[in-house]
Amino acid sequence: MRYPQVLVYERDGLLAALVKAGLEGRAKRWVVREPRDPASCLRLLSRRGPAVFVVKLGRDLERELTLLERVAHLHPDTAAVVVGDAEHVALAGTAWDLGAAYVLLPPMSRESLPEIVVGLMGKE
């Protein structure tokens, strides 16, 4: 049996820390990973098992959105969460179209990310 995994693709580690803190004591066997390149993300997801993929939109939208699209296409059972820093309706729509299960943009608080991850993992 594979333990559920949460992959957080970002540059600074802040979202991963938030997810780890939010899962502490609730999900003892969940693994939070922080791959730094798209190939690592796809390789980790190819191991199968329940997974949630969190991608932070930042400086390289093309790369991040392409990765979102590839994850959705190659691993349709993986729930993808897109997190951004600015309220951007068109970008949210694009993320939904590319396969996001949840889009977290302002004015929604990032503090809700652990609950979102738990909810999406619960659907697995």
C-alpha atoms as an extended CHARMM CRD file, in Angstrom:
* protein
*
       124  EXT
         1         1  MET       CA              0.0000000000        0.0000000000        0.0000000000  PROA      1               0.0000000000
         2         2  ARG       CA              1.2520000000        3.4590000000       -0.8810000000  PROA      2               0.0000000000
         3         3  TYR       CA              0.8700000000        6.2440000000        1.6430000000  PROA      3               0.0000000000
         4         4  PRO       CA             -0.9930000000        9.3090000000        0.4230000000  PROA      4               0.0000000000
         5         5  GLN       CA              1.3280000000       12.0050000000       -0.8120000000  PROA      5               0.0000000000
         6         6  VAL       CA              1.0210000000       15.7430000000       -1.1910000000  PROA      6               0.0000000000
         7         7  LEU       CA              3.3460000000       17.2940000000       -3.7520000000  PROA      7               0.0000000000
         8         8  VAL       CA              3.9520000000       21.0310000000       -3.4110000000  PROA      8               0.0000000000
         9         9  TYR       CA              5.6040000000       22.6800000000       -6.4100000000  PROA      9               0.0000000000
        10        10  GLU       CA              6.8490000000       26.1370000000       -5.4120000000  PROA      10              0.0000000000
        11        11  ARG       CA             10.0680000000       28.0910000000       -5.0030000000  PROA      11              0.0000000000
        12        12  ASP       CA             10.1070000000       29.1740000000       -1.3680000000  PROA      12              0.0000000000
        13        13  GLY       CA              8.6930000000       26.3040000000        0.7240000000  PROA      13              0.0000000000
        14        14  LEU       CA              6.0310000000       28.4360000000        2.4330000000  PROA      14              0.0000000000
        15        15  LEU       CA              3.0450000000       26.4670000000        1.1470000000  PROA      15              0.0000000000
        16        16  ALA       CA              4.6940000000       23.1650000000        2.0070000000  PROA      16              0.0000000000
        17        17  ALA       CA              5.2980000000       24.3730000000        5.5610000000  PROA      17              0.0000000000
        18        18  LEU       CA              1.6690000000       25.4700000000        5.8150000000  PROA      18              0.0000000000
        19        19  VAL       CA              0.4390000000       22.0700000000        4.5800000000  PROA      19              0.0000000000
        20        20  LYS       CA              2.7840000000       20.1590000000        6.9110000000  PROA      20              0.0000000000
        21        21  ALA       CA              1.6390000000       22.1890000000        9.9140000000  PROA      21              0.0000000000
        22        22  GLY       CA             -2.0080000000       21.7070000000        8.9570000000  PROA      22              0.0000000000
        23        23  LEU       CA             -1.6440000000       17.9540000000        8.5900000000  PROA      23              0.0000000000
        24        24  GLU       CA              0.3200000000       17.4830000000       11.7950000000  PROA      24              0.0000000000
        25        25  GLY       CA             -1.5310000000       15.1710000000       14.1430000000  PROA      25              0.0000000000
        26        26  ARG       CA             -4.2780000000       14.4780000000       11.6190000000  PROA      26              0.0000000000
        27        27  ALA       CA             -2.6320000000       12.5610000000        8.8390000000  PROA      27              0.0000000000
        28        28  LYS       CA              0.3220000000       10.6960000000       10.2830000000  PROA      28              0.0000000000
        29        29  ARG       CA              1.0640000000        8.6230000000        7.2360000000  PROA      29              0.0000000000
        30        30  TRP       CA              0.7970000000       11.3530000000        4.6330000000  PROA      30              0.0000000000
        31        31  VAL       CA              4.0160000000       12.3100000000        2.9200000000  PROA      31              0.0000000000
        32        32  VAL       CA              4.5550000000       15.9510000000        1.9160000000  PROA      32              0.0000000000
        33        33  ARG       CA              7.1310000000       16.2730000000       -0.8520000000  PROA      33              0.0000000000
        34        34  GLU       CA              8.6310000000       19.4000000000       -2.3830000000  PROA      34              0.0000000000
        35        35  PRO       CA              9.8680000000       18.5590000000       -5.8830000000  PROA      35              0.0000000000
        36        36  ARG       CA             11.7110000000       21.4340000000       -7.5380000000  PROA      36              0.0000000000
        37        37  ASP       CA             11.3080000000       20.4810000000      -11.1860000000  PROA      37              0.0000000000
        38        38  PRO       CA              8.4310000000       19.2020000000      -13.3500000000  PROA      38              0.0000000000
        39        39  ALA       CA             10.1450000000       15.8790000000      -14.1310000000  PROA      39              0.0000000000
        40        40  SER       CA             10.3970000000       15.0820000000      -10.4160000000  PROA      40              0.0000000000
        41        41  CYS       CA              6.7050000000       15.8620000000       -9.9330000000  PROA      41              0.0000000000
        42        42  LEU       CA              5.6780000000       13.5320000000      -12.7130000000  PROA      42              0.0000000000
        43        43  ARG       CA              8.0470000000       10.8050000000      -11.5230000000  PROA      43              0.0000000000
        44        44  LEU       CA              6.6860000000       10.9550000000       -7.9700000000  PROA      44              0.0000000000
        45        45  LEU       CA              3.1010000000       10.8210000000       -9.2090000000  PROA      45              0.0000000000
        46        46  SER       CA              3.8560000000        7.8020000000      -11.3840000000  PROA      46              0.0000000000
        47        47  ARG       CA              4.2540000000        5.7630000000       -8.1760000000  PROA      47              0.0000000000
        48        48  ARG       CA              0.4560000000        5.6900000000       -7.9830000000  PROA      48              0.0000000000
        49        49  GLY       CA             -1.5850000000        5.8830000000       -4.8230000000  PROA      49              0.0000000000
        50        50  PRO       CA             -3.6460000000        8.7670000000       -3.4680000000  PROA      50              0.0000000000
        51        51  ALA       CA             -2.1320000000       12.1720000000       -4.1670000000  PROA      51              0.0000000000
        52        52  VAL       CA             -2.8130000000       15.8890000000       -4.1380000000  PROA      52              0.0000000000
        53        53  PHE       CA             -0.6600000000       18.1910000000       -6.2690000000  PROA      53              0.0000000000
        54        54  VAL       CA             -0.3080000000       21.8370000000       -5.1620000000  PROA      54              0.0000000000
        55        55  VAL       CA              1.2540000000       24.2900000000       -7.6070000000  PROA      55              0.0000000000
        56        56  LYS       CA              2.0780000000       27.8960000000       -6.7490000000  PROA      56              0.0000000000
        57        57  LEU       CA              1.7730000000       30.2850000000       -9.6490000000  PROA      57              0.0000000000
        58        58  GLY       CA              4.7100000000       32.6310000000       -9.7210000000  PROA      58              0.0000000000
        59        59  ARG       CA              7.2320000000       33.9800000000      -12.1660000000  PROA      59              0.0000000000
        60        60  ASP       CA              7.0250000000       31.2230000000      -14.7790000000  PROA      60              0.0000000000
        61        61  LEU       CA              3.3290000000       30.8620000000      -15.5540000000  PROA      61              0.0000000000
        62        62  GLU       CA              3.9620000000       28.9440000000      -18.7480000000  PROA      62              0.0000000000
        63        63  ARG       CA              5.9980000000       26.2890000000      -16.9590000000  PROA      63              0.0000000000
        64        64  GLU       CA              3.6100000000       26.0470000000      -13.9940000000  PROA      64              0.0000000000
        65        65  LEU       CA              0.4620000000       25.8530000000      -16.1060000000  PROA      65              0.0000000000
        66        66  THR       CA              2.0640000000       23.3420000000      -18.4660000000  PROA      66              0.0000000000
        67        67  LEU       CA              2.9100000000       21.1760000000      -15.4650000000  PROA      67              0.0000000000
        68        68  LEU       CA             -0.6860000000       21.4760000000      -14.2160000000  PROA      68              0.0000000000
        69        69  GLU       CA             -1.9490000000       20.3600000000      -17.6210000000  PROA      69              0.0000000000
        70        70  ARG       CA              0.4700000000       17.3980000000      -17.7380000000  PROA      70              0.0000000000
        71        71  VAL       CA             -0.4310000000       16.2680000000      -14.2220000000  PROA      71              0.0000000000
        72        72  ALA       CA             -4.1500000000       16.4230000000      -15.0610000000  PROA      72              0.0000000000
        73        73  HSD       CA             -3.6230000000       14.5180000000      -18.3100000000  PROA      73              0.0000000000
        74        74  LEU       CA             -1.1570000000       11.8620000000      -17.1220000000  PROA      74              0.0000000000
        75        75  HSD       CA             -2.5370000000       11.4080000000      -13.5840000000  PROA      75              0.0000000000
        76        76  PRO       CA             -6.2760000000       12.1450000000      -13.7080000000  PROA      76              0.0000000000
        77        77  ASP       CA             -6.8160000000       10.6490000000      -10.2320000000  PROA      77              0.0000000000
        78        78  THR       CA             -4.5340000000       13.2830000000       -8.6880000000  PROA      78              0.0000000000
        79        79  ALA       CA             -6.3730000000       16.3400000000       -7.3980000000  PROA      79              0.0000000000
        80        80  ALA       CA             -4.5790000000       19.5490000000       -8.3420000000  PROA      80              0.0000000000
        81        81  VAL       CA             -4.7180000000       22.7750000000       -6.3260000000  PROA      81              0.0000000000
        82        82  VAL       CA             -3.5360000000       26.0300000000       -7.8660000000  PROA      82              0.0000000000
        83        83  VAL       CA             -2.4370000000       28.8010000000       -5.4920000000  PROA      83              0.0000000000
        84        84  GLY       CA             -1.7300000000       32.3680000000       -6.5650000000  PROA      84              0.0000000000
        85        85  ASP       CA             -0.9220000000       35.7470000000       -5.0280000000  PROA      85              0.0000000000
        86        86  ALA       CA             -3.2930000000       37.9480000000       -7.0060000000  PROA      86              0.0000000000
        87        87  GLU       CA             -6.9870000000       37.9370000000       -7.8030000000  PROA      87              0.0000000000
        88        88  HSD       CA             -7.0900000000       37.1530000000      -11.5020000000  PROA      88              0.0000000000
        89        89  VAL       CA            -10.3400000000       35.8430000000      -12.9570000000  PROA      89              0.0000000000
        90        90  ALA       CA             -8.8980000000       34.8620000000      -16.3430000000  PROA      90              0.0000000000
        91        91  LEU       CA             -6.0160000000       32.9900000000      -14.7430000000  PROA      91              0.0000000000
        92        92  ALA       CA             -8.4210000000       31.1390000000      -12.4560000000  PROA      92              0.0000000000
        93        93  GLY       CA            -10.4880000000       30.1310000000      -15.4780000000  PROA      93              0.0000000000
        94        94  THR       CA             -7.4050000000       28.8960000000      -17.2870000000  PROA      94              0.0000000000
        95        95  ALA       CA             -6.3730000000       26.8370000000      -14.2420000000  PROA      95              0.0000000000
        96        96  TRP       CA             -9.8390000000       25.2350000000      -14.0980000000  PROA      96              0.0000000000
        97        97  ASP       CA             -9.6710000000       24.4940000000      -17.8290000000  PROA      97              0.0000000000
        98        98  LEU       CA             -6.2560000000       22.8420000000      -17.4290000000  PROA      98              0.0000000000
        99        99  GLY       CA             -7.5140000000       20.4430000000      -14.7810000000  PROA      99              0.0000000000
       100       100  ALA       CA             -7.3720000000       22.1290000000      -11.3830000000  PROA      100             0.0000000000
       101       101  ALA       CA             -9.6830000000       20.6390000000       -8.7790000000  PROA      101             0.0000000000
       102       102  TYR       CA             -9.3990000000       23.8160000000       -6.6970000000  PROA      102             0.0000000000
       103       103  VAL       CA             -8.0980000000       27.3380000000       -7.3700000000  PROA      103             0.0000000000
       104       104  LEU       CA             -7.0320000000       29.3620000000       -4.3240000000  PROA      104             0.0000000000
       105       105  LEU       CA             -6.5930000000       33.0500000000       -5.1650000000  PROA      105             0.0000000000
       106       106  PRO       CA             -7.2180000000       36.1910000000       -3.1040000000  PROA      106             0.0000000000
       107       107  PRO       CA             -9.4490000000       37.1780000000       -1.4570000000  PROA      107             0.0000000000
       108       108  MET       CA             -9.4630000000       33.5550000000       -0.2050000000  PROA      108             0.0000000000
       109       109  SER       CA             -6.8840000000       32.9350000000        2.4910000000  PROA      109             0.0000000000
       110       110  ARG       CA             -3.9680000000       30.5540000000        2.0600000000  PROA      110             0.0000000000
       111       111  GLU       CA             -4.6250000000       29.4240000000        5.6190000000  PROA      111             0.0000000000
       112       112  SER       CA             -7.4340000000       27.2680000000        4.2200000000  PROA      112             0.0000000000
       113       113  LEU       CA             -4.9810000000       25.2260000000        2.0970000000  PROA      113             0.0000000000
       114       114  PRO       CA             -4.5430000000       22.3430000000        4.6050000000  PROA      114             0.0000000000
       115       115  GLU       CA             -8.3320000000       21.9120000000        4.8470000000  PROA      115             0.0000000000
       116       116  ILE       CA             -8.6080000000       21.9290000000        1.0640000000  PROA      116             0.0000000000
       117       117  VAL       CA             -5.9030000000       19.2590000000        0.7910000000  PROA      117             0.0000000000
       118       118  VAL       CA             -7.5940000000       17.0990000000        3.4270000000  PROA      118             0.0000000000
       119       119  GLY       CA            -10.9390000000       17.4600000000        1.6460000000  PROA      119             0.0000000000
       120       120  LEU       CA             -9.5010000000       16.5240000000       -1.7300000000  PROA      120             0.0000000000
       121       121  MET       CA             -7.5600000000       13.5860000000       -0.2950000000  PROA      121             0.0000000000
       122       122  GLY       CA            -10.7720000000       12.4090000000        1.3560000000  PROA      122             0.0000000000
       123       123  LYS       CA            -12.3390000000       12.0360000000       -2.0900000000  PROA      123             0.0000000000
       124       124  GLU       CA             -9.6450000000        9.5380000000       -3.0840000000  PROA      124             0.0000000000
